[in-house]
Amino acid sequence: MSDSFDLDLPSTASKDAYRVLARKYRPQTFGELIGQDAMVTTLGNAIRRGRLAHAFLLTGVRGVGKTSTARLLAKALNCIGPDGTGGPTIDPCGVCEPCVGIAEGRHIDVIEMDAASHTGVDDMRAVIDASRMTAFVARYKIYIIDEVHMLSKNAFNALLKTLEEPAEGVKFVLATTEVNKVPVTVLSRCQRFDLRRIPAEKLAEHFARVSKAEGVEAEPEALGLIARAAEGSARDGLSILDQAIAHADMEGGAVSAAAVRDMLGLSDRGAIRDLMALLIASDGVGALAALRRQYDLGVDPLGVLRGLLETVHATTLVKLGATQEAGQATEEREALVGWAETLSFAVLHRLWQLLLKGHDEVARAAMPIEACEMALLRLVHASSLPDPGDLARMIAAGAPMMAAPVAQAAAAPSQAPAAEAALPSTVEGIVALLEGAGELALASRIVHHASVISIVEAELVLSNARPLPADLVGDLGAALKLLTRRAWKITTSPKPGRPTLREAEAAQYESFKASILASPMIEAAFAAFPGAELPETEIKSLLEKRRHTA
């Protein structure tokens, strides 16, 4: 009986052996680098002008292309072209012996080392000794030191002199994810490039090209989910896509958004919108039931809160008029526009703060789902209350103090059931109305800055010949709408208006003071007592008495 089993397994040495997508689609030219245009432009100009630094430092988060850039830089500096006569170029040919050898990781003059496993001073001494020799076959000998921040203090010190004055034809390329741990003495000896996080839309486009090259269909929404989960890292995103394709093979061949959500444990965006709607309607029971449904499907409570935070943020951006995310579902776009029209900035900011507080609590909680439920209940009840400013106006106006849904709180000024109040017809009447409602700060701004051109019914035109405070018109309109139960049309014009109340008061004071000083009795008193003065307080007191008796 044979002791072996013929399982007919594929040979791992086959040329068609599987390679993970992150390795298979590693950039082979600078043109294939995603989202690093500024760095490529700078390197291209330096190479064309022959202004090559002796040491480069590449920093950025994981998976943005630091090691790939280091290898591309080695190819660019050592490329000799297809005919063997070329020089350094930002567009290496990819077919000459140096390019092929570097791409395959076997070139004798391009030495890669991982500082995480070579942290000591002895390791650096070996590098220093080897760097004294020129390149064997290439134009430049290049040392690529990855995760350089892991080197010990003594190792850094040993490297300093060589890094500053390397041998002719030797270049160093350092890469790190934690540049703050690299000594300033090393940073000052390197030309630094900060590789940026790759935008989600560019990642999604890249993943679409990879999926097509792999012969796999993928829903745009699925690729968008993967791009967002990658958090700016191409390598992380390709690893997730690899997993999604493997999952899709079991499910029928296409990478679907639903499968990606299940795979990553993400909350369904539709479910998040439904939960958001329940919270806005102050439906605590419905909100908790929706949360439990997500939890039963395996969604992390923190993921639910992150989804709600993203929704509030997206709603705020829509309210500001920002461009909406590309590839966004129609249902999501309509929901965001609806909430942006209904909710005020104050309510959106309150929702954000409550959700952020809840997220922090759940992250530390011993019972995450229970903490998440309590956070949502707090949001349902606390967010339905008016903000302090609206509360003060409601108290001053005698409005009923009762809780209302978030949307009603946002629209409280236009939905208060009180009867319409008499409309002020002068700026003095507006100030009196504001002061009576406790809006002393706003009344003071009107007194000092409002130069009225005209006021008819609920239409007020202010002069902006002199700059007005940025929020004066908006604040005044909101306050008058609440206090008079009428929507006011407040506009500005460059035409000159009447003096502000403060200017009118000052002019009246100066006129009254001049009349007093010109009276025969006061003139006789000053003549009898040279150097005497009439106190300003006395003049103001006399003016007030005159106003009250008028």
Coordinates of C-alpha atoms in Angstrom, one line a residue:
M1 CA 0.0 0.0 0.0
S2 CA 1.4 3.4 -0.9
D3 CA 2.2 5.9 1.8
S4 CA 1.5 8.8 -0.5
F5 CA -1.7 10.4 -1.7
D6 CA -2.1 11.8 -5.2
L7 CA -4.3 14.9 -4.6
D8 CA -3.5 16.5 -7.9
L9 CA -2.9 19.9 -6.2
P10 CA -1.7 22.8 -8.4
S11 CA 2.0 23.4 -8.2
T12 CA 3.0 26.4 -6.1
A13 CA 5.9 26.9 -8.4
S14 CA 3.6 27.4 -11.4
K15 CA 4.1 30.6 -13.4
D16 CA 0.4 31.2 -12.9
A17 CA 0.6 31.0 -9.1
Y18 CA -1.8 33.3 -7.5
R19 CA -0.5 36.7 -6.3
V20 CA -2.5 39.0 -4.0
L21 CA -3.9 42.1 -5.8
A22 CA -1.8 44.5 -3.7
R23 CA 1.4 42.9 -5.1
K24 CA 0.1 42.1 -8.6
Y25 CA -1.0 45.7 -9.2
R26 CA 1.9 47.5 -7.5
P27 CA 2.7 50.7 -9.5
Q28 CA 5.5 50.1 -12.1
T29 CA 5.7 53.7 -13.3
F30 CA 5.2 57.1 -11.7
G31 CA 2.2 57.5 -13.9
E32 CA 0.5 54.6 -12.0
L33 CA 1.0 56.2 -8.6
I34 CA -2.4 57.4 -7.4
G35 CA -3.0 60.8 -5.8
Q36 CA 0.7 61.9 -5.5
D37 CA 0.9 64.3 -8.5
A38 CA 2.8 67.0 -6.6
M39 CA 5.6 64.7 -5.5
V40 CA 5.9 63.2 -9.0
T41 CA 6.2 66.7 -10.5
T42 CA 8.9 67.7 -8.0
L43 CA 10.9 64.6 -8.6
G44 CA 10.6 64.9 -12.4
N45 CA 11.9 68.5 -12.3
A46 CA 14.8 67.5 -10.0
I47 CA 15.8 64.6 -12.3
R48 CA 15.6 66.7 -15.5
R49 CA 17.7 69.5 -13.9
G50 CA 20.2 67.1 -12.4
R51 CA 19.4 68.4 -8.9
L52 CA 19.3 65.1 -7.1
A53 CA 19.4 65.0 -3.3
H54 CA 21.7 62.4 -1.7
A55 CA 18.9 61.3 0.7
F56 CA 15.1 61.2 0.4
L57 CA 12.5 60.7 3.2
L58 CA 9.1 59.4 2.2
T59 CA 6.4 59.7 4.9
G60 CA 2.7 58.9 4.9
V61 CA 0.1 56.5 6.3
R62 CA 0.2 52.8 5.4
G63 CA -0.4 51.8 1.9
V64 CA -0.1 55.1 0.1
G65 CA 2.9 54.0 -1.9
K66 CA 6.1 54.8 0.1
T67 CA 8.0 51.6 -0.8
S68 CA 6.6 51.6 -4.3
T69 CA 7.9 55.2 -4.7
A70 CA 11.3 54.2 -3.4
R71 CA 11.6 51.4 -6.0
L72 CA 10.4 53.7 -8.7
L73 CA 12.9 56.3 -7.7
A74 CA 15.6 53.6 -7.9
K75 CA 14.5 52.6 -11.4
A76 CA 14.3 56.3 -12.5
L77 CA 17.9 57.0 -11.4
N78 CA 19.4 53.8 -12.8
C79 CA 17.4 53.3 -16.0
I80 CA 19.6 53.1 -19.1
G81 CA 16.7 52.9 -21.7
P82 CA 16.0 50.1 -24.2
D83 CA 19.1 50.8 -26.2
G84 CA 21.4 51.0 -23.1
T85 CA 22.3 54.7 -23.6
G86 CA 19.6 56.5 -21.6
G87 CA 20.1 58.6 -18.4
P88 CA 18.1 59.3 -15.3
T89 CA 14.4 59.8 -16.2
I90 CA 11.1 60.2 -14.5
D91 CA 9.7 57.7 -17.0
P92 CA 11.9 54.6 -16.7
C93 CA 11.5 52.2 -19.6
G94 CA 10.8 49.1 -17.6
V95 CA 12.6 46.9 -20.1
C96 CA 16.3 47.5 -19.5
E97 CA 18.2 45.2 -17.1
P98 CA 18.3 47.7 -14.2
C99 CA 14.5 48.3 -14.5
V100 CA 13.7 44.6 -14.7
G101 CA 16.1 43.7 -11.9
I102 CA 14.8 46.4 -9.5
A103 CA 11.2 45.5 -10.3
E104 CA 11.9 41.8 -9.5
G105 CA 13.8 42.8 -6.3
R106 CA 17.1 41.1 -7.4
H107 CA 19.3 44.1 -8.4
I108 CA 22.6 43.9 -6.6
D109 CA 22.9 47.7 -6.3
V110 CA 19.5 48.4 -4.8
I111 CA 19.5 47.2 -1.2
E112 CA 16.2 47.1 0.7
M113 CA 16.2 46.6 4.5
D114 CA 13.5 46.7 7.2
A115 CA 14.6 48.9 10.1
A116 CA 12.0 47.1 12.3
S117 CA 14.2 44.0 12.2
H118 CA 17.6 45.8 11.9
T119 CA 17.3 48.3 14.7
G120 CA 20.8 48.3 16.2
V121 CA 24.0 50.2 15.7
D122 CA 25.8 47.1 14.4
D123 CA 23.2 46.9 11.5
M124 CA 23.9 50.5 10.6
R125 CA 27.7 50.0 10.7
A126 CA 27.3 47.2 8.2
V127 CA 25.3 49.6 5.9
I128 CA 27.9 52.3 6.4
D129 CA 30.8 50.0 5.6
A130 CA 29.1 48.7 2.4
S131 CA 28.1 52.2 1.3
R132 CA 31.8 53.2 1.0
M133 CA 32.0 51.1 -2.1
T134 CA 30.5 52.4 -5.4
A135 CA 27.9 50.6 -7.3
F136 CA 28.8 47.4 -9.0
V137 CA 26.9 47.6 -12.3
A138 CA 24.3 50.4 -11.9
R139 CA 24.7 54.2 -12.1
Y140 CA 23.7 54.6 -8.4
K141 CA 23.9 52.3 -5.4
I142 CA 20.6 52.9 -3.5
Y143 CA 19.7 51.9 0.0
I144 CA 16.0 51.7 0.8
I145 CA 15.4 51.6 4.6
D146 CA 11.7 51.0 5.4
E147 CA 10.1 51.9 8.7
V148 CA 13.2 54.0 9.5
H149 CA 11.6 55.3 12.7
M150 CA 12.3 51.9 14.3
L151 CA 16.0 52.5 14.4
S152 CA 17.6 53.0 17.9
K153 CA 19.0 56.3 18.9
N154 CA 22.6 55.0 18.5
A155 CA 21.8 53.6 15.1
F156 CA 20.5 57.0 14.0
N157 CA 23.6 58.7 15.4
A158 CA 25.8 56.2 13.5
L159 CA 24.0 56.9 10.3
L160 CA 24.2 60.7 10.5
K161 CA 27.6 61.4 8.9
T162 CA 27.1 58.9 6.1
L163 CA 23.6 60.3 5.4
E164 CA 25.0 63.8 5.1
E165 CA 28.0 63.0 3.0
P166 CA 27.6 59.6 1.3
A167 CA 30.1 58.2 -1.1
E168 CA 29.9 59.3 -4.8
G169 CA 27.0 57.5 -6.5
V170 CA 25.2 56.4 -3.3
K171 CA 21.7 57.4 -2.5
F172 CA 19.5 56.7 0.6
V173 CA 15.7 56.5 0.5
L174 CA 14.1 56.3 3.9
A175 CA 10.4 55.5 4.4
T176 CA 8.3 55.8 7.6
T177 CA 4.7 56.0 8.8
E178 CA 5.7 57.9 11.9
V179 CA 7.9 60.8 10.9
N180 CA 7.5 62.4 14.4
K181 CA 9.8 59.6 15.7
V182 CA 12.6 60.4 13.3
P183 CA 15.2 62.7 14.9
V184 CA 15.4 66.3 13.6
T185 CA 19.1 65.7 12.7
V186 CA 18.0 63.1 10.2
L187 CA 15.1 65.1 8.8
S188 CA 17.5 68.0 8.1
R189 CA 19.7 65.8 6.0
C190 CA 16.9 64.5 3.7
Q191 CA 14.6 65.8 1.0
R192 CA 11.2 65.1 2.5
F193 CA 8.1 64.1 0.6
D194 CA 4.8 63.7 2.4
L195 CA 2.6 61.2 0.5
R196 CA -1.0 62.1 0.9
R197 CA -4.0 59.8 1.7
I198 CA -5.6 58.8 -1.6
P199 CA -9.1 60.2 -2.0
A200 CA -11.9 57.7 -1.9
E201 CA -13.2 58.6 -5.4
K202 CA -9.7 57.9 -6.9
L203 CA -9.4 54.6 -5.0
A204 CA -12.9 53.6 -6.3
E205 CA -11.8 54.3 -9.8
H206 CA -8.6 52.3 -9.3
F207 CA -10.5 49.4 -7.9
A208 CA -12.9 49.5 -10.9
R209 CA -9.9 49.2 -13.2
V210 CA -8.5 46.3 -11.2
S211 CA -11.8 44.5 -11.1
K212 CA -12.1 44.8 -14.9
A213 CA -8.6 43.5 -15.3
E214 CA -9.4 40.6 -13.1
G215 CA -12.6 39.9 -15.1
V216 CA -14.9 40.5 -12.1
E217 CA -18.0 42.6 -12.1
A218 CA -18.4 44.9 -9.2
E219 CA -21.2 47.3 -8.2
P220 CA -20.0 51.0 -8.0
E221 CA -21.5 51.2 -4.5
A222 CA -19.5 48.1 -3.5
L223 CA -16.3 49.7 -4.7
G224 CA -17.2 53.0 -2.9
L225 CA -17.7 51.0 0.3
I226 CA -14.3 49.4 -0.1
A227 CA -12.7 52.8 -0.9
R228 CA -14.1 54.4 2.2
A229 CA -13.1 51.4 4.4
A230 CA -9.5 51.6 3.0
E231 CA -9.1 55.1 4.6
G232 CA -6.8 56.4 1.9
S233 CA -4.7 53.3 1.6
A234 CA -4.4 51.6 -1.8
R235 CA -2.9 48.4 -0.3
D236 CA -5.6 48.1 2.4
G237 CA -8.3 48.6 -0.3
L238 CA -6.8 46.0 -2.6
S239 CA -6.7 43.5 0.2
I240 CA -10.4 44.2 0.9
L241 CA -11.2 43.9 -2.8
D242 CA -9.3 40.6 -2.9
Q243 CA -11.4 39.3 -0.1
A244 CA -14.6 40.6 -1.7
I245 CA -13.8 38.9 -5.0
A246 CA -13.2 35.6 -3.2
H247 CA -16.5 36.1 -1.4
A248 CA -18.2 36.9 -4.7
D249 CA -16.9 33.7 -6.3
M250 CA -19.0 31.8 -3.7
E251 CA -22.0 34.0 -4.3
G252 CA -22.3 34.1 -8.0
G253 CA -19.4 36.0 -9.4
A254 CA -20.3 39.7 -8.8
V255 CA -19.0 41.9 -6.0
S256 CA -22.2 43.4 -4.5
A257 CA -22.6 46.2 -2.0
A258 CA -24.7 44.0 0.2
A259 CA -21.9 41.3 0.3
V260 CA -19.2 43.9 1.1
R261 CA -21.3 45.3 4.0
D262 CA -21.8 41.8 5.3
M263 CA -18.1 41.0 4.9
L264 CA -16.9 44.2 6.6
G265 CA -19.7 44.3 9.2
L266 CA -20.8 47.7 7.9
S267 CA -24.2 49.1 8.6
D268 CA -26.5 49.3 5.6
R269 CA -26.7 53.0 4.5
G270 CA -30.5 52.5 4.0
A271 CA -30.8 51.2 7.5
I272 CA -28.8 54.2 8.8
R273 CA -31.2 56.6 6.9
D274 CA -34.2 54.9 8.4
L275 CA -32.7 55.2 11.9
M276 CA -31.8 58.8 11.3
A277 CA -35.4 59.5 10.3
L278 CA -36.7 57.9 13.5
L279 CA -34.3 59.9 15.6
I280 CA -35.4 63.2 13.9
A281 CA -39.1 62.2 14.6
S282 CA -38.2 61.6 18.2
D283 CA -39.4 58.0 17.9
G284 CA -37.4 56.4 20.7
V285 CA -39.1 53.0 20.6
G286 CA -38.7 52.7 16.8
A287 CA -35.0 53.9 17.0
L288 CA -34.1 51.2 19.6
A289 CA -35.8 48.5 17.5
A290 CA -33.9 49.6 14.4
L291 CA -30.7 49.6 16.3
R292 CA -31.3 46.1 17.6
R293 CA -32.0 44.9 14.1
Q294 CA -28.6 46.1 13.0
Y295 CA -27.0 44.6 16.1
D296 CA -28.6 41.2 15.4
L297 CA -27.2 41.3 11.9
G298 CA -23.7 41.6 13.4
V299 CA -23.2 45.3 13.0
D300 CA -21.0 46.9 15.6
P301 CA -22.7 49.7 17.6
L302 CA -19.8 51.9 16.9
G303 CA -20.4 51.4 13.2
V304 CA -24.0 52.5 13.6
L305 CA -22.9 55.7 15.4
R306 CA -20.2 56.3 12.8
G307 CA -22.9 56.0 10.1
L308 CA -25.1 58.5 11.9
L309 CA -22.2 60.9 12.3
E310 CA -21.4 60.6 8.5
T311 CA -25.1 61.3 7.8
V312 CA -25.2 64.4 10.0
H313 CA -22.0 65.6 8.4
A314 CA -23.2 65.0 4.9
T315 CA -26.5 66.8 5.7
T316 CA -24.6 69.8 7.0
L317 CA -22.5 70.0 3.8
V318 CA -25.7 69.8 1.7
K319 CA -27.2 72.7 3.7
L320 CA -24.0 74.7 3.0
G321 CA -24.4 74.0 -0.7
A322 CA -21.3 71.8 -1.0
T323 CA -21.0 69.3 -3.9
Q324 CA -22.4 65.9 -3.0
E325 CA -20.4 62.7 -3.2
A326 CA -20.0 61.2 -6.6
G327 CA -21.9 57.9 -7.1
Q328 CA -24.3 58.7 -4.3
A329 CA -27.6 56.7 -4.4
T330 CA -30.6 58.7 -5.4
E331 CA -32.5 57.8 -2.2
E332 CA -29.6 59.0 -0.1
R333 CA -29.3 62.3 -2.0
E334 CA -33.0 63.0 -1.6
A335 CA -32.9 62.2 2.1
L336 CA -30.0 64.5 2.7
V337 CA -31.6 67.3 0.8
G338 CA -34.9 66.9 2.7
W339 CA -33.1 67.0 6.1
A340 CA -31.0 70.0 5.0
E341 CA -34.1 71.9 4.2
T342 CA -35.8 70.9 7.5
L343 CA -33.1 71.1 10.1
S344 CA -31.3 74.3 11.2
F345 CA -27.6 74.5 11.6
A346 CA -28.1 74.7 15.4
V347 CA -30.0 71.4 15.4
L348 CA -27.4 69.7 13.2
H349 CA -24.6 70.9 15.4
R350 CA -26.4 69.6 18.4
L351 CA -27.0 66.2 16.8
W352 CA -23.3 66.0 15.9
Q353 CA -22.2 66.8 19.5
L354 CA -24.6 64.3 21.0
L355 CA -23.6 61.5 18.6
L356 CA -19.9 62.3 19.1
K357 CA -20.3 62.0 22.9
G358 CA -22.2 58.8 22.4
H359 CA -19.5 57.4 20.2
D360 CA -16.8 58.1 22.8
E361 CA -19.0 56.5 25.5
V362 CA -19.7 53.4 23.5
A363 CA -16.0 53.0 22.7
R364 CA -15.2 52.8 26.4
A365 CA -18.3 51.0 27.6
A366 CA -18.3 47.5 29.1
M367 CA -21.8 47.0 27.5
P368 CA -21.5 48.6 24.0
I369 CA -25.1 47.9 22.8
E370 CA -26.7 49.2 26.0
A371 CA -24.5 52.3 25.9
C372 CA -25.5 52.9 22.3
E373 CA -29.2 52.6 23.2
M374 CA -28.8 55.1 26.0
A375 CA -26.9 57.5 23.7
L376 CA -29.7 57.3 21.1
L377 CA -32.4 57.9 23.7
R378 CA -30.4 60.9 25.0
L379 CA -30.3 62.2 21.5
V380 CA -34.1 61.7 21.0
H381 CA -34.9 63.7 24.1
A382 CA -32.1 66.2 24.3
S383 CA -32.0 67.2 20.7
S384 CA -35.7 67.9 20.6
L385 CA -35.2 70.8 23.0
P386 CA -34.7 74.3 21.6
D387 CA -31.3 75.8 22.0
P388 CA -30.8 78.4 24.7
G389 CA -31.3 81.4 22.4
D390 CA -34.6 80.0 21.1
L391 CA -35.6 79.1 24.7
A392 CA -35.1 82.7 25.9
R393 CA -37.1 84.1 23.0
M394 CA -39.9 81.6 23.7
I395 CA -40.0 82.5 27.4
A396 CA -40.1 86.2 26.5
A397 CA -42.8 85.7 23.9
G398 CA -44.9 83.5 26.3
A399 CA -44.7 80.5 23.9
P400 CA -45.8 77.2 25.4
M401 CA -42.8 75.2 26.8
M402 CA -43.3 71.7 25.4
A403 CA -41.0 69.2 23.8
A404 CA -41.3 68.8 20.0
P405 CA -39.5 66.7 17.4
V406 CA -36.2 68.0 16.2
A407 CA -37.7 69.2 13.0
Q408 CA -40.4 71.1 14.9
A409 CA -37.7 72.7 17.1
A410 CA -35.9 73.8 14.0
A411 CA -39.0 75.3 12.6
A412 CA -40.4 76.7 15.9
P413 CA -40.2 80.4 14.9
S414 CA -42.7 79.9 12.0
Q415 CA -45.0 77.3 13.8
A416 CA -45.7 79.0 17.1
P417 CA -49.4 79.2 17.7
A418 CA -49.6 82.7 19.2
A419 CA -51.5 85.5 17.4
E420 CA -49.7 88.0 15.3
A421 CA -48.2 90.9 17.2
A422 CA -48.3 94.5 16.1
L423 CA -45.4 95.3 13.7
P424 CA -43.0 98.0 14.7
S425 CA -42.8 100.8 12.2
T426 CA -39.6 102.5 13.4
V427 CA -36.2 101.4 14.3
E428 CA -36.9 102.6 17.9
G429 CA -39.9 100.3 17.9
I430 CA -37.7 97.4 16.8
V431 CA -35.2 98.1 19.6
A432 CA -38.0 98.4 22.2
L433 CA -39.4 95.0 21.0
L434 CA -36.0 93.3 21.3
E435 CA -35.2 94.8 24.7
G436 CA -38.7 93.7 26.0
A437 CA -37.9 90.2 24.8
G438 CA -34.6 90.1 26.6
E439 CA -32.6 90.4 23.3
L440 CA -30.3 93.0 24.8
A441 CA -27.2 92.1 22.8
L442 CA -29.1 92.2 19.4
A443 CA -30.8 95.4 20.4
S444 CA -27.4 97.0 21.2
R445 CA -26.1 96.0 17.7
I446 CA -29.1 97.6 16.1
V447 CA -28.6 100.8 18.0
H448 CA -24.9 101.0 17.0
H449 CA -25.0 99.7 13.4
A450 CA -28.5 99.8 11.8
S451 CA -28.8 102.7 9.4
V452 CA -32.3 102.5 8.1
I453 CA -33.3 103.5 4.6
S454 CA -36.9 102.4 4.9
I455 CA -39.3 100.3 7.0
V456 CA -42.8 99.5 5.7
E457 CA -44.8 96.7 7.2
A458 CA -42.5 93.7 7.6
E459 CA -40.0 95.0 5.0
L460 CA -36.8 96.6 6.3
V461 CA -34.0 98.1 4.1
L462 CA -30.7 98.8 5.8
S463 CA -27.8 100.8 4.4
N464 CA -24.5 98.9 4.0
A465 CA -22.6 101.9 2.9
R466 CA -20.6 101.2 6.0
P467 CA -19.9 97.5 6.8
L468 CA -22.6 95.8 8.8
P469 CA -21.8 92.9 11.2
A470 CA -21.9 89.7 9.2
D471 CA -24.7 88.0 11.1
L472 CA -26.8 91.1 11.9
V473 CA -29.4 90.7 9.1
G474 CA -29.9 87.0 9.8
D475 CA -30.2 87.3 13.6
L476 CA -32.6 90.3 13.3
G477 CA -34.8 88.5 10.8
A478 CA -35.0 85.4 13.0
A479 CA -35.8 87.4 16.1
L480 CA -38.5 89.5 14.4
K481 CA -40.1 86.4 12.9
L482 CA -40.3 84.8 16.3
L483 CA -41.5 88.0 18.2
T484 CA -44.0 89.3 15.6
R485 CA -45.1 85.9 14.0
R486 CA -44.4 87.4 10.6
A487 CA -41.6 86.6 8.2
W488 CA -39.6 89.8 7.6
K489 CA -37.9 90.7 4.4
I490 CA -34.6 92.4 5.4
T491 CA -32.4 93.6 2.6
T492 CA -29.4 95.9 2.3
S493 CA -28.5 98.7 -0.1
P494 CA -25.3 100.8 -0.7
K495 CA -27.5 103.9 -0.5
P496 CA -26.9 106.1 2.6
G497 CA -29.5 105.7 5.3
R498 CA -30.6 107.7 8.3
P499 CA -28.1 108.0 11.2
T500 CA -28.0 105.1 13.6
L501 CA -29.7 105.5 16.9
R502 CA -26.3 105.8 18.5
E503 CA -25.4 108.6 16.1
A504 CA -28.7 110.4 16.5
E505 CA -28.3 110.2 20.3
A506 CA -24.8 111.6 20.1
A507 CA -25.9 114.4 17.7
Q508 CA -28.8 115.2 20.1
Y509 CA -26.4 115.3 23.0
E510 CA -24.0 117.6 21.3
S511 CA -26.8 120.0 20.2
F512 CA -28.3 120.0 23.8
K513 CA -24.8 120.7 25.3
A514 CA -24.2 123.5 22.9
S515 CA -27.6 125.1 23.7
I516 CA -26.8 124.9 27.5
L517 CA -23.3 126.4 27.1
A518 CA -24.8 129.2 25.0
S519 CA -27.4 130.2 27.6
P520 CA -26.8 133.6 29.3
M521 CA -26.9 132.1 32.8
I522 CA -24.2 129.5 32.0
E523 CA -22.0 132.1 30.2
A524 CA -22.3 134.4 33.3
A525 CA -21.3 131.6 35.6
F526 CA -18.2 130.7 33.5
A527 CA -17.3 134.4 33.5
A528 CA -17.6 134.6 37.3
F529 CA -15.7 131.4 37.8
P530 CA -12.9 131.0 35.2
G531 CA -11.8 127.4 34.7
A532 CA -15.1 126.0 35.8
E533 CA -16.5 123.0 33.9
L534 CA -20.0 121.5 33.4
P535 CA -19.8 117.8 34.1
E536 CA -20.8 115.4 31.3
T537 CA -23.0 113.4 33.7
E538 CA -24.9 116.6 34.5
I539 CA -25.6 117.3 30.9
K540 CA -26.8 113.7 30.3
S541 CA -29.0 113.9 33.4
L542 CA -30.6 117.2 32.2
L543 CA -31.1 115.6 28.7
E544 CA -32.9 112.6 30.2
K545 CA -35.2 114.8 32.2
R546 CA -36.0 116.8 29.1
R547 CA -36.8 113.6 27.2
H548 CA -39.2 112.4 29.9
T549 CA -41.0 115.7 30.1
A550 CA -41.3 116.1 26.4

